Amino acid sequence: MSFVPMSELLEKARQGGYAVGAFNTNNLEITLSIVEAAVEERSPLILAVSPGAMRYAGAAYLAAIARVASEEAPVPMALHLDHGTTLDEVETALSLGFSSVMIDGSRLPFEENAALTKKVVEMAKPLGVSVEGELGRLAGKEDDISADEREAFMTDPDQAVEFVERTGVDALAVSIGNAHGWYKGEPHLDFDRLRRIREKVPVPLVLHGASGIPDDMIREACRIGVDKINIDTEIRDAFRRAVEGFLRENPDEIDPRKILGPAREAMRKVVAGKMRLFGCAGRA
Ligand code: G3H
Ligand code: 13P
Ligand code: ZN
């Protein structure tokens, strides 16, 4: 199968009451682990490539690996630019056949975010490529912010409606207390806010920073109506632990294929577990 627009996967998810997982890749091994999980779980898949991943591996290499995977895998798959921040990054993704792009203008003032996002919609829509925007800021790994500041970063439901109407995005990433990287303690997700956004906003909603969010909270987010859920950190963690464990037990091993074998297996298990949790397993 070739790449499908993300909006196609997310419309089905909305109707079916589940969320599609978006998993970040940076290389061959991570891509294979994610795709193997999708095939095994018969799950639709969003393969996410960040600008950092593009710089690390080369955007064309990652896109080529993903294309071969999508041709071989009997499940619908979108290739998605994650957290694009410039028009150049979007153009690169479009030229390589990505079927979805995120433009993250969440650090910009509302008007600038809306204008940038609208521009990306105008570039992507004629090509049949989906666009995800973001309104409200997520706390990042490096941010150390107070509870009040966190609240001020969250997505405002009325602004969200205006943002979607003015930009024409296919999906909206929201800030409801979610953060990238590991949480310090238990995450506090503002489900009331999510409900209010869900009632007002007509397009699929996206939850970033889902690593470390307890399963029951993820289920609640899906019940309320999140349609796409992003995971990166838990895959990285599985990779690192597996490599560390293998090398501890096999300190003289130098064959990268042997060193990375258990890591591939560990990442595949993480992704498969998330697909079952999000309810997208069995939907392809
Ligand atoms: O949310 C961002 C993803 O985890 C990608 O991270 O920018 O380090 O590739 P990265
Ligand atoms: P985590 O790294 O917290 O899982 O977040 C992933 C993400 O939001 C990618 O866009
Ligand atoms: Zn993210």
PDB file of C-alpha atoms and ligand atoms in Angstrom:
ATOM      1  CA  MET A   1       0.000   0.000   0.000  1.00  0.00           C
ATOM      2  CA  SER A   2       1.226   3.544  -0.642  1.00  0.00           C
ATOM      3  CA  PHE A   3       0.878   6.264   2.000  1.00  0.00           C
ATOM      4  CA  VAL A   4      -2.653   7.348   2.816  1.00  0.00           C
ATOM      5  CA  PRO A   5      -3.599  10.855   3.947  1.00  0.00           C
ATOM      6  CA  MET A   6      -3.698  11.043   7.729  1.00  0.00           C
ATOM      7  CA  SER A   7      -7.187  12.565   7.641  1.00  0.00           C
ATOM      8  CA  GLU A   8      -8.518   9.298   6.171  1.00  0.00           C
ATOM      9  CA  LEU A   9      -7.172   7.327   9.137  1.00  0.00           C
ATOM     10  CA  LEU A  10      -8.412   9.879  11.652  1.00  0.00           C
ATOM     11  CA  GLU A  11     -11.953  10.088  10.227  1.00  0.00           C
ATOM     12  CA  LYS A  12     -12.282   6.323  10.670  1.00  0.00           C
ATOM     13  CA  ALA A  13     -10.873   6.616  14.181  1.00  0.00           C
ATOM     14  CA  ARG A  14     -13.471   9.252  15.071  1.00  0.00           C
ATOM     15  CA  GLN A  15     -16.287   7.090  13.790  1.00  0.00           C
ATOM     16  CA  GLY A  16     -14.888   4.011  15.508  1.00  0.00           C
ATOM     17  CA  GLY A  17     -14.192   5.703  18.852  1.00  0.00           C
ATOM     18  CA  TYR A  18     -10.483   4.880  18.977  1.00  0.00           C
ATOM     19  CA  ALA A  19      -7.214   6.771  18.378  1.00  0.00           C
ATOM     20  CA  VAL A  20      -4.488   6.051  15.841  1.00  0.00           C
ATOM     21  CA  GLY A  21      -0.955   5.928  17.239  1.00  0.00           C
ATOM     22  CA  ALA A  22       1.752   8.157  15.751  1.00  0.00           C
ATOM     23  CA  PHE A  23       5.207   6.798  16.475  1.00  0.00           C
ATOM     24  CA  ASN A  24       8.484   8.650  15.900  1.00  0.00           C
ATOM     25  CA  THR A  25      11.235   7.065  13.855  1.00  0.00           C
ATOM     26  CA  ASN A  26      14.854   8.110  13.292  1.00  0.00           C
ATOM     27  CA  ASN A  27      16.350   5.124  11.499  1.00  0.00           C
ATOM     28  CA  LEU A  28      15.828   1.729   9.885  1.00  0.00           C
ATOM     29  CA  GLU A  29      15.565  -0.261  13.111  1.00  0.00           C
ATOM     30  CA  ILE A  30      12.928   1.969  14.709  1.00  0.00           C
ATOM     31  CA  THR A  31      10.898   2.046  11.482  1.00  0.00           C
ATOM     32  CA  LEU A  32      10.972  -1.742  11.180  1.00  0.00           C
ATOM     33  CA  SER A  33       9.916  -2.209  14.806  1.00  0.00           C
ATOM     34  CA  ILE A  34       6.971   0.176  14.403  1.00  0.00           C
ATOM     35  CA  VAL A  35       5.820  -1.315  11.106  1.00  0.00           C
ATOM     36  CA  GLU A  36       6.182  -4.893  12.383  1.00  0.00           C
ATOM     37  CA  ALA A  37       3.970  -3.994  15.349  1.00  0.00           C
ATOM     38  CA  ALA A  38       1.348  -2.470  13.040  1.00  0.00           C
ATOM     39  CA  VAL A  39       1.277  -5.569  10.826  1.00  0.00           C
ATOM     40  CA  GLU A  40       1.098  -7.920  13.783  1.00  0.00           C
ATOM     41  CA  GLU A  41      -1.662  -5.886  15.446  1.00  0.00           C
ATOM     42  CA  ARG A  42      -3.469  -5.208  12.152  1.00  0.00           C
ATOM     43  CA  SER A  43      -3.379  -1.523  12.987  1.00  0.00           C
ATOM     44  CA  PRO A  44      -3.460   1.635  10.883  1.00  0.00           C
ATOM     45  CA  LEU A  45      -0.244   3.551  11.421  1.00  0.00           C
ATOM     46  CA  ILE A  46       1.111   7.083  11.445  1.00  0.00           C
ATOM     47  CA  LEU A  47       4.873   7.049  11.068  1.00  0.00           C
ATOM     48  CA  ALA A  48       6.217  10.338  12.408  1.00  0.00           C
ATOM     49  CA  VAL A  49       9.439  12.019  11.297  1.00  0.00           C
ATOM     50  CA  SER A  50      10.605  15.166  13.096  1.00  0.00           C
ATOM     51  CA  PRO A  51      12.903  17.810  11.578  1.00  0.00           C
ATOM     52  CA  GLY A  52      15.557  16.465  13.968  1.00  0.00           C
ATOM     53  CA  ALA A  53      15.089  12.965  12.530  1.00  0.00           C
ATOM     54  CA  MET A  54      15.409  14.390   9.019  1.00  0.00           C
ATOM     55  CA  ARG A  55      18.683  16.069   9.948  1.00  0.00           C
ATOM     56  CA  TYR A  56      19.986  12.923  11.640  1.00  0.00           C
ATOM     57  CA  ALA A  57      19.210  10.298   9.001  1.00  0.00           C
ATOM     58  CA  GLY A  58      18.488  12.362   5.896  1.00  0.00           C
ATOM     59  CA  ALA A  59      14.856  13.013   5.015  1.00  0.00           C
ATOM     60  CA  ALA A  60      15.088  11.143   1.708  1.00  0.00           C
ATOM     61  CA  TYR A  61      16.526   8.029   3.391  1.00  0.00           C
ATOM     62  CA  LEU A  62      13.766   7.965   6.005  1.00  0.00           C
ATOM     63  CA  ALA A  63      11.089   8.511   3.369  1.00  0.00           C
ATOM     64  CA  ALA A  64      12.543   5.731   1.186  1.00  0.00           C
ATOM     65  CA  ILE A  65      12.615   3.280   4.093  1.00  0.00           C
ATOM     66  CA  ALA A  66       9.037   4.198   4.968  1.00  0.00           C
ATOM     67  CA  ARG A  67       7.942   3.796   1.353  1.00  0.00           C
ATOM     68  CA  VAL A  68       9.336   0.265   1.103  1.00  0.00           C
ATOM     69  CA  ALA A  69       7.687  -0.571   4.430  1.00  0.00           C
ATOM     70  CA  SER A  70       4.329   0.794   3.294  1.00  0.00           C
ATOM     71  CA  GLU A  71       4.508  -1.169   0.035  1.00  0.00           C
ATOM     72  CA  GLU A  72       5.191  -4.399   1.904  1.00  0.00           C
ATOM     73  CA  ALA A  73       2.911  -3.884   4.896  1.00  0.00           C
ATOM     74  CA  PRO A  74      -0.750  -4.781   4.399  1.00  0.00           C
ATOM     75  CA  VAL A  75      -1.942  -1.948   6.677  1.00  0.00           C
ATOM     76  CA  PRO A  76      -2.822   1.679   5.853  1.00  0.00           C
ATOM     77  CA  MET A  77       0.002   3.990   6.777  1.00  0.00           C
ATOM     78  CA  ALA A  78       0.541   7.761   6.741  1.00  0.00           C
ATOM     79  CA  LEU A  79       4.005   9.295   6.598  1.00  0.00           C
ATOM     80  CA  HIS A  80       3.856  12.410   8.751  1.00  0.00           C
ATOM     81  CA  LEU A  81       6.110  15.389   9.397  1.00  0.00           C
ATOM     82  CA  ASP A  82       6.066  15.857  13.176  1.00  0.00           C
ATOM     83  CA  HIS A  83       6.531  19.368  14.623  1.00  0.00           C
ATOM     84  CA  GLY A  84       7.524  21.092  11.415  1.00  0.00           C
ATOM     85  CA  THR A  85       8.208  24.715  12.253  1.00  0.00           C
ATOM     86  CA  THR A  86       9.263  26.229   8.917  1.00  0.00           C
ATOM     87  CA  LEU A  87       7.897  26.288   5.375  1.00  0.00           C
ATOM     88  CA  ASP A  88      11.195  24.791   4.186  1.00  0.00           C
ATOM     89  CA  GLU A  89      10.665  21.700   6.339  1.00  0.00           C
ATOM     90  CA  VAL A  90       7.118  21.382   5.028  1.00  0.00           C
ATOM     91  CA  GLU A  91       8.330  21.721   1.440  1.00  0.00           C
ATOM     92  CA  THR A  92      10.920  18.996   1.991  1.00  0.00           C
ATOM     93  CA  ALA A  93       8.248  16.651   3.345  1.00  0.00           C
ATOM     94  CA  LEU A  94       5.861  17.429   0.477  1.00  0.00           C
ATOM     95  CA  SER A  95       8.569  16.876  -2.125  1.00  0.00           C
ATOM     96  CA  LEU A  96       9.331  13.451  -0.631  1.00  0.00           C
ATOM     97  CA  GLY A  97       5.725  12.283  -0.770  1.00  0.00           C
ATOM     98  CA  PHE A  98       4.759  12.596   2.911  1.00  0.00           C
ATOM     99  CA  SER A  99       0.981  12.205   3.204  1.00  0.00           C
ATOM    100  CA  SER A 100       0.659  14.453   6.233  1.00  0.00           C
ATOM    101  CA  VAL A 101       2.457  17.419   7.781  1.00  0.00           C
ATOM    102  CA  MET A 102       2.294  19.087  11.155  1.00  0.00           C
ATOM    103  CA  ILE A 103       3.052  22.777  11.305  1.00  0.00           C
ATOM    104  CA  ASP A 104       3.765  23.680  14.903  1.00  0.00           C
ATOM    105  CA  GLY A 105       3.283  27.400  15.357  1.00  0.00           C
ATOM    106  CA  SER A 106       2.396  26.976  19.010  1.00  0.00           C
ATOM    107  CA  ARG A 107       5.269  29.171  20.197  1.00  0.00           C
ATOM    108  CA  LEU A 108       3.992  32.059  18.072  1.00  0.00           C
ATOM    109  CA  PRO A 109       1.276  34.560  18.986  1.00  0.00           C
ATOM    110  CA  PHE A 110      -2.206  33.444  17.826  1.00  0.00           C
ATOM    111  CA  GLU A 111      -2.313  35.590  14.674  1.00  0.00           C
ATOM    112  CA  GLU A 112       1.135  34.485  13.484  1.00  0.00           C
ATOM    113  CA  ASN A 113       0.405  30.839  14.245  1.00  0.00           C
ATOM    114  CA  ALA A 114      -2.883  31.068  12.292  1.00  0.00           C
ATOM    115  CA  ALA A 115      -1.212  32.799   9.320  1.00  0.00           C
ATOM    116  CA  LEU A 116       1.666  30.274   9.127  1.00  0.00           C
ATOM    117  CA  THR A 117      -0.690  27.313   9.513  1.00  0.00           C
ATOM    118  CA  LYS A 118      -3.041  28.652   6.818  1.00  0.00           C
ATOM    119  CA  LYS A 119      -0.104  28.975   4.447  1.00  0.00           C
ATOM    120  CA  VAL A 120       0.817  25.323   5.016  1.00  0.00           C
ATOM    121  CA  VAL A 121      -2.785  24.267   4.398  1.00  0.00           C
ATOM    122  CA  GLU A 122      -2.669  26.148   1.083  1.00  0.00           C
ATOM    123  CA  MET A 123       0.534  24.295   0.138  1.00  0.00           C
ATOM    124  CA  ALA A 124      -0.584  20.828   1.247  1.00  0.00           C
ATOM    125  CA  LYS A 125      -4.292  20.615   0.431  1.00  0.00           C
ATOM    126  CA  PRO A 126      -3.937  20.694  -3.384  1.00  0.00           C
ATOM    127  CA  LEU A 127      -1.596  17.685  -3.070  1.00  0.00           C
ATOM    128  CA  GLY A 128      -4.090  15.738  -0.959  1.00  0.00           C
ATOM    129  CA  VAL A 129      -1.768  15.977   2.055  1.00  0.00           C
ATOM    130  CA  SER A 130      -3.290  16.374   5.540  1.00  0.00           C
ATOM    131  CA  VAL A 131      -2.279  19.171   7.908  1.00  0.00           C
ATOM    132  CA  GLU A 132      -2.094  19.126  11.696  1.00  0.00           C
ATOM    133  CA  GLY A 133      -1.827  22.433  13.564  1.00  0.00           C
ATOM    134  CA  GLU A 134      -1.191  23.103  17.224  1.00  0.00           C
ATOM    135  CA  LEU A 135      -2.771  25.665  19.499  1.00  0.00           C
ATOM    136  CA  GLY A 136      -1.626  26.013  23.104  1.00  0.00           C
ATOM    137  CA  ARG A 137       1.903  25.176  24.147  1.00  0.00           C
ATOM    138  CA  LEU A 138       3.183  21.921  25.565  1.00  0.00           C
ATOM    139  CA  ALA A 139       5.656  21.983  28.394  1.00  0.00           C
ATOM    140  CA  GLY A 140       8.926  20.614  27.045  1.00  0.00           C
ATOM    141  CA  LYS A 141      11.730  18.556  28.469  1.00  0.00           C
ATOM    142  CA  GLU A 142      13.680  21.694  29.228  1.00  0.00           C
ATOM    143  CA  ASP A 143      10.792  23.837  30.479  1.00  0.00           C
ATOM    144  CA  ASP A 144      10.477  24.298  34.215  1.00  0.00           C
ATOM    145  CA  ILE A 145       7.182  26.099  34.617  1.00  0.00           C
ATOM    146  CA  SER A 146       4.735  26.752  37.445  1.00  0.00           C
ATOM    147  CA  ALA A 147       1.162  25.424  37.573  1.00  0.00           C
ATOM    148  CA  ASP A 148      -0.199  28.895  36.676  1.00  0.00           C
ATOM    149  CA  GLU A 149       2.063  29.174  33.678  1.00  0.00           C
ATOM    150  CA  ARG A 150       1.074  25.676  32.615  1.00  0.00           C
ATOM    151  CA  GLU A 151      -2.597  26.657  32.769  1.00  0.00           C
ATOM    152  CA  ALA A 152      -1.894  29.750  30.658  1.00  0.00           C
ATOM    153  CA  PHE A 153      -0.263  27.531  28.009  1.00  0.00           C
ATOM    154  CA  MET A 154      -3.337  25.303  27.669  1.00  0.00           C
ATOM    155  CA  THR A 155      -5.608  25.370  24.616  1.00  0.00           C
ATOM    156  CA  ASP A 156      -8.570  27.729  24.890  1.00  0.00           C
ATOM    157  CA  PRO A 157     -11.684  26.020  23.448  1.00  0.00           C
ATOM    158  CA  ASP A 158     -13.088  29.172  21.800  1.00  0.00           C
ATOM    159  CA  GLN A 159      -9.755  30.105  20.266  1.00  0.00           C
ATOM    160  CA  ALA A 160      -9.441  26.523  19.044  1.00  0.00           C
ATOM    161  CA  VAL A 161     -12.682  26.820  17.044  1.00  0.00           C
ATOM    162  CA  GLU A 162     -11.530  30.102  15.519  1.00  0.00           C
ATOM    163  CA  PHE A 163      -8.101  28.608  14.709  1.00  0.00           C
ATOM    164  CA  VAL A 164      -9.588  25.609  12.922  1.00  0.00           C
ATOM    165  CA  GLU A 165     -12.091  27.743  10.972  1.00  0.00           C
ATOM    166  CA  ARG A 166      -9.472  30.249   9.892  1.00  0.00           C
ATOM    167  CA  THR A 167      -6.741  27.794   8.936  1.00  0.00           C
ATOM    168  CA  GLY A 168      -8.658  24.814   7.541  1.00  0.00           C
ATOM    169  CA  VAL A 169      -6.461  22.253   9.358  1.00  0.00           C
ATOM    170  CA  ASP A 170      -7.455  18.573   9.283  1.00  0.00           C
ATOM    171  CA  ALA A 171      -6.416  17.908  12.881  1.00  0.00           C
ATOM    172  CA  LEU A 172      -5.594  19.979  15.956  1.00  0.00           C
ATOM    173  CA  ALA A 173      -2.979  19.212  18.617  1.00  0.00           C
ATOM    174  CA  VAL A 174      -4.108  20.411  22.035  1.00  0.00           C
ATOM    175  CA  SER A 175      -2.411  21.328  25.269  1.00  0.00           C
ATOM    176  CA  ILE A 176      -4.331  20.017  28.285  1.00  0.00           C
ATOM    177  CA  GLY A 177      -1.480  19.396  30.725  1.00  0.00           C
ATOM    178  CA  ASN A 178       0.391  16.968  28.455  1.00  0.00           C
ATOM    179  CA  ALA A 179       4.152  17.401  28.029  1.00  0.00           C
ATOM    180  CA  HIS A 180       6.939  15.921  25.924  1.00  0.00           C
ATOM    181  CA  GLY A 181       9.390  13.554  27.591  1.00  0.00           C
ATOM    182  CA  TRP A 182       8.893  11.923  30.990  1.00  0.00           C
ATOM    183  CA  TYR A 183       6.490  13.543  33.474  1.00  0.00           C
ATOM    184  CA  LYS A 184       7.744  14.677  36.831  1.00  0.00           C
ATOM    185  CA  GLY A 185       5.286  12.675  38.951  1.00  0.00           C
ATOM    186  CA  GLU A 186       1.727  11.884  37.840  1.00  0.00           C
ATOM    187  CA  PRO A 187       0.516  13.894  34.829  1.00  0.00           C
ATOM    188  CA  HIS A 188      -2.531  16.111  35.410  1.00  0.00           C
ATOM    189  CA  LEU A 189      -4.662  16.183  32.317  1.00  0.00           C
ATOM    190  CA  ASP A 190      -7.514  18.702  32.189  1.00  0.00           C
ATOM    191  CA  PHE A 191     -10.243  16.400  30.852  1.00  0.00           C
ATOM    192  CA  ASP A 192     -12.901  19.085  31.320  1.00  0.00           C
ATOM    193  CA  ARG A 193     -11.012  21.317  28.959  1.00  0.00           C
ATOM    194  CA  LEU A 194     -10.627  18.413  26.514  1.00  0.00           C
ATOM    195  CA  ARG A 195     -14.404  17.840  26.648  1.00  0.00           C
ATOM    196  CA  ARG A 196     -15.098  21.513  25.941  1.00  0.00           C
ATOM    197  CA  ILE A 197     -12.654  21.505  23.029  1.00  0.00           C
ATOM    198  CA  ARG A 198     -14.177  18.268  21.693  1.00  0.00           C
ATOM    199  CA  GLU A 199     -17.714  19.711  21.824  1.00  0.00           C
ATOM    200  CA  LYS A 200     -16.745  22.805  19.856  1.00  0.00           C
ATOM    201  CA  VAL A 201     -14.017  21.732  17.424  1.00  0.00           C
ATOM    202  CA  PRO A 202     -15.174  19.737  14.377  1.00  0.00           C
ATOM    203  CA  VAL A 203     -11.824  18.173  13.368  1.00  0.00           C
ATOM    204  CA  PRO A 204      -9.863  15.241  14.905  1.00  0.00           C
ATOM    205  CA  LEU A 205      -7.848  16.067  18.049  1.00  0.00           C
ATOM    206  CA  VAL A 206      -4.263  15.060  18.770  1.00  0.00           C
ATOM    207  CA  LEU A 207      -2.581  14.277  22.086  1.00  0.00           C
ATOM    208  CA  HIS A 208       1.183  14.804  22.032  1.00  0.00           C
ATOM    209  CA  GLY A 209       3.556  13.742  24.778  1.00  0.00           C
ATOM    210  CA  ALA A 210       1.696  10.528  25.597  1.00  0.00           C
ATOM    211  CA  SER A 211       4.715   8.601  26.943  1.00  0.00           C
ATOM    212  CA  GLY A 212       4.302   8.104  30.675  1.00  0.00           C
ATOM    213  CA  ILE A 213       0.584   8.913  30.765  1.00  0.00           C
ATOM    214  CA  PRO A 214      -1.105   6.086  32.718  1.00  0.00           C
ATOM    215  CA  ASP A 215      -3.293   3.717  30.701  1.00  0.00           C
ATOM    216  CA  ASP A 216      -6.565   4.726  32.387  1.00  0.00           C
ATOM    217  CA  MET A 217      -5.965   8.378  31.468  1.00  0.00           C
ATOM    218  CA  ILE A 218      -5.257   7.413  27.876  1.00  0.00           C
ATOM    219  CA  ARG A 219      -8.511   5.420  27.796  1.00  0.00           C
ATOM    220  CA  GLU A 220     -10.393   8.428  29.181  1.00  0.00           C
ATOM    221  CA  ALA A 221      -8.832  10.712  26.538  1.00  0.00           C
ATOM    222  CA  CYS A 222      -9.961   8.262  23.831  1.00  0.00           C
ATOM    223  CA  ARG A 223     -13.461   8.103  25.329  1.00  0.00           C
ATOM    224  CA  ILE A 224     -13.724  11.888  25.282  1.00  0.00           C
ATOM    225  CA  GLY A 225     -12.572  11.967  21.682  1.00  0.00           C
ATOM    226  CA  VAL A 226      -8.833  12.154  21.040  1.00  0.00           C
ATOM    227  CA  ASP A 227      -8.183  10.637  17.606  1.00  0.00           C
ATOM    228  CA  LYS A 228      -4.358  10.593  17.316  1.00  0.00           C
ATOM    229  CA  ILE A 229      -1.839   9.907  20.077  1.00  0.00           C
ATOM    230  CA  ASN A 230       1.916  10.544  19.783  1.00  0.00           C
ATOM    231  CA  ILE A 231       4.590   8.342  21.343  1.00  0.00           C
ATOM    232  CA  ASP A 232       8.337   8.784  21.181  1.00  0.00           C
ATOM    233  CA  THR A 233      10.014   8.716  24.603  1.00  0.00           C
ATOM    234  CA  GLU A 234       8.805   5.206  25.549  1.00  0.00           C
ATOM    235  CA  ILE A 235      10.277   3.835  22.306  1.00  0.00           C
ATOM    236  CA  ARG A 236      13.610   5.533  23.012  1.00  0.00           C
ATOM    237  CA  ASP A 237      13.570   4.205  26.550  1.00  0.00           C
ATOM    238  CA  ALA A 238      12.918   0.638  25.371  1.00  0.00           C
ATOM    239  CA  PHE A 239      15.753   0.946  22.844  1.00  0.00           C
ATOM    240  CA  ARG A 240      18.229   2.208  25.400  1.00  0.00           C
ATOM    241  CA  ARG A 241      17.354  -0.335  28.088  1.00  0.00           C
ATOM    242  CA  ALA A 242      17.597  -3.244  25.649  1.00  0.00           C
ATOM    243  CA  VAL A 243      20.978  -2.153  24.273  1.00  0.00           C
ATOM    244  CA  GLU A 244      22.279  -1.544  27.787  1.00  0.00           C
ATOM    245  CA  GLY A 245      21.052  -4.953  29.015  1.00  0.00           C
ATOM    246  CA  PHE A 246      22.459  -6.783  26.015  1.00  0.00           C
ATOM    247  CA  LEU A 247      25.891  -5.176  26.307  1.00  0.00           C
ATOM    248  CA  ARG A 248      26.021  -5.830  30.036  1.00  0.00           C
ATOM    249  CA  GLU A 249      25.527  -9.524  29.325  1.00  0.00           C
ATOM    250  CA  ASN A 250      27.586  -9.609  26.126  1.00  0.00           C
ATOM    251  CA  PRO A 251      30.392  -7.102  26.711  1.00  0.00           C
ATOM    252  CA  ASP A 252      32.510  -8.465  23.864  1.00  0.00           C
ATOM    253  CA  GLU A 253      29.823  -8.423  21.165  1.00  0.00           C
ATOM    254  CA  ILE A 254      30.627  -6.062  18.303  1.00  0.00           C
ATOM    255  CA  ASP A 255      28.066  -7.082  15.665  1.00  0.00           C
ATOM    256  CA  PRO A 256      25.540  -4.210  15.443  1.00  0.00           C
ATOM    257  CA  ARG A 257      22.875  -6.635  14.211  1.00  0.00           C
ATOM    258  CA  LYS A 258      23.186  -8.677  17.385  1.00  0.00           C
ATOM    259  CA  ILE A 259      23.372  -5.612  19.617  1.00  0.00           C
ATOM    260  CA  LEU A 260      20.272  -4.065  18.037  1.00  0.00           C
ATOM    261  CA  GLY A 261      18.189  -7.263  17.802  1.00  0.00           C
ATOM    262  CA  PRO A 262      16.791  -7.135  21.357  1.00  0.00           C
ATOM    263  CA  ALA A 263      16.208  -3.384  20.979  1.00  0.00           C
ATOM    264  CA  ARG A 264      14.062  -3.961  17.893  1.00  0.00           C
ATOM    265  CA  GLU A 265      12.040  -6.542  19.777  1.00  0.00           C
ATOM    266  CA  ALA A 266      11.636  -4.242  22.807  1.00  0.00           C
ATOM    267  CA  MET A 267      10.480  -1.309  20.652  1.00  0.00           C
ATOM    268  CA  ARG A 268       8.037  -3.528  18.753  1.00  0.00           C
ATOM    269  CA  LYS A 269       6.472  -4.620  22.049  1.00  0.00           C
ATOM    270  CA  VAL A 270       6.047  -1.032  23.262  1.00  0.00           C
ATOM    271  CA  VAL A 271       4.361   0.002  20.012  1.00  0.00           C
ATOM    272  CA  ALA A 272       2.101  -3.074  19.894  1.00  0.00           C
ATOM    273  CA  GLY A 273       0.997  -2.429  23.496  1.00  0.00           C
ATOM    274  CA  LYS A 274       0.123   1.182  22.676  1.00  0.00           C
ATOM    275  CA  MET A 275      -1.870   0.087  19.610  1.00  0.00           C
ATOM    276  CA  ARG A 276      -3.976  -2.177  21.815  1.00  0.00           C
ATOM    277  CA  LEU A 277      -4.369   0.579  24.403  1.00  0.00           C
ATOM    278  CA  PHE A 278      -5.419   3.217  21.847  1.00  0.00           C
ATOM    279  CA  GLY A 279      -7.921   0.804  20.293  1.00  0.00           C
ATOM    280  CA  CYS A 280      -6.417   0.969  16.798  1.00  0.00           C
ATOM    281  CA  ALA A 281      -5.262  -2.663  16.948  1.00  0.00           C
ATOM    282  CA  GLY A 282      -7.497  -4.843  14.787  1.00  0.00           C
ATOM    283  CA  ARG A 283      -8.773  -1.885  12.731  1.00  0.00           C
ATOM    284  CA  ALA A 284      -6.756  -2.555   9.559  1.00  0.00           C
TER     285      ALA A 284
HETATM  286  O1  G3H B   1       7.880  15.653  20.032  1.00  0.00           O
HETATM  287  C1  G3H B   1       8.920  15.502  19.407  1.00  0.00           C
HETATM  288  C2  G3H B   1       9.466  14.167  19.149  1.00  0.00           C
HETATM  289  O2  G3H B   1       9.683  13.476  20.353  1.00  0.00           O
HETATM  290  C3  G3H B   1      10.676  14.263  18.285  1.00  0.00           C
HETATM  291  O3  G3H B   1      11.776  14.655  19.029  1.00  0.00           O
HETATM  292  O4  G3H B   1      12.846  16.605  17.928  1.00  0.00           O
HETATM  293  O5  G3H B   1      14.185  14.995  19.344  1.00  0.00           O
HETATM  294  O6  G3H B   1      13.323  14.325  17.084  1.00  0.00           O
HETATM  295  P1  G3H B   1      13.128  15.168  18.282  1.00  0.00           P
HETATM  296  P1  13P B   2       6.703  11.710  23.966  1.00  0.00           P
HETATM  297  O1  13P B   2       8.139  11.718  23.602  1.00  0.00           O
HETATM  298  O2  13P B   2       6.454  12.372  25.281  1.00  0.00           O
HETATM  299  O3  13P B   2       6.086  10.376  23.832  1.00  0.00           O
HETATM  300  O4  13P B   2       5.956  12.669  22.896  1.00  0.00           O
HETATM  301  C1  13P B   2       5.943  12.301  21.549  1.00  0.00           C
HETATM  302  C2  13P B   2       5.386  13.382  20.704  1.00  0.00           C
HETATM  303  O5  13P B   2       4.558  14.178  21.100  1.00  0.00           O
HETATM  304  C3  13P B   2       5.888  13.459  19.321  1.00  0.00           C
HETATM  305  O6  13P B   2       5.338  14.542  18.635  1.00  0.00           O
HETATM  306 ZN    ZN B   3       4.903  16.189  19.957  1.00  0.00          ZN
END
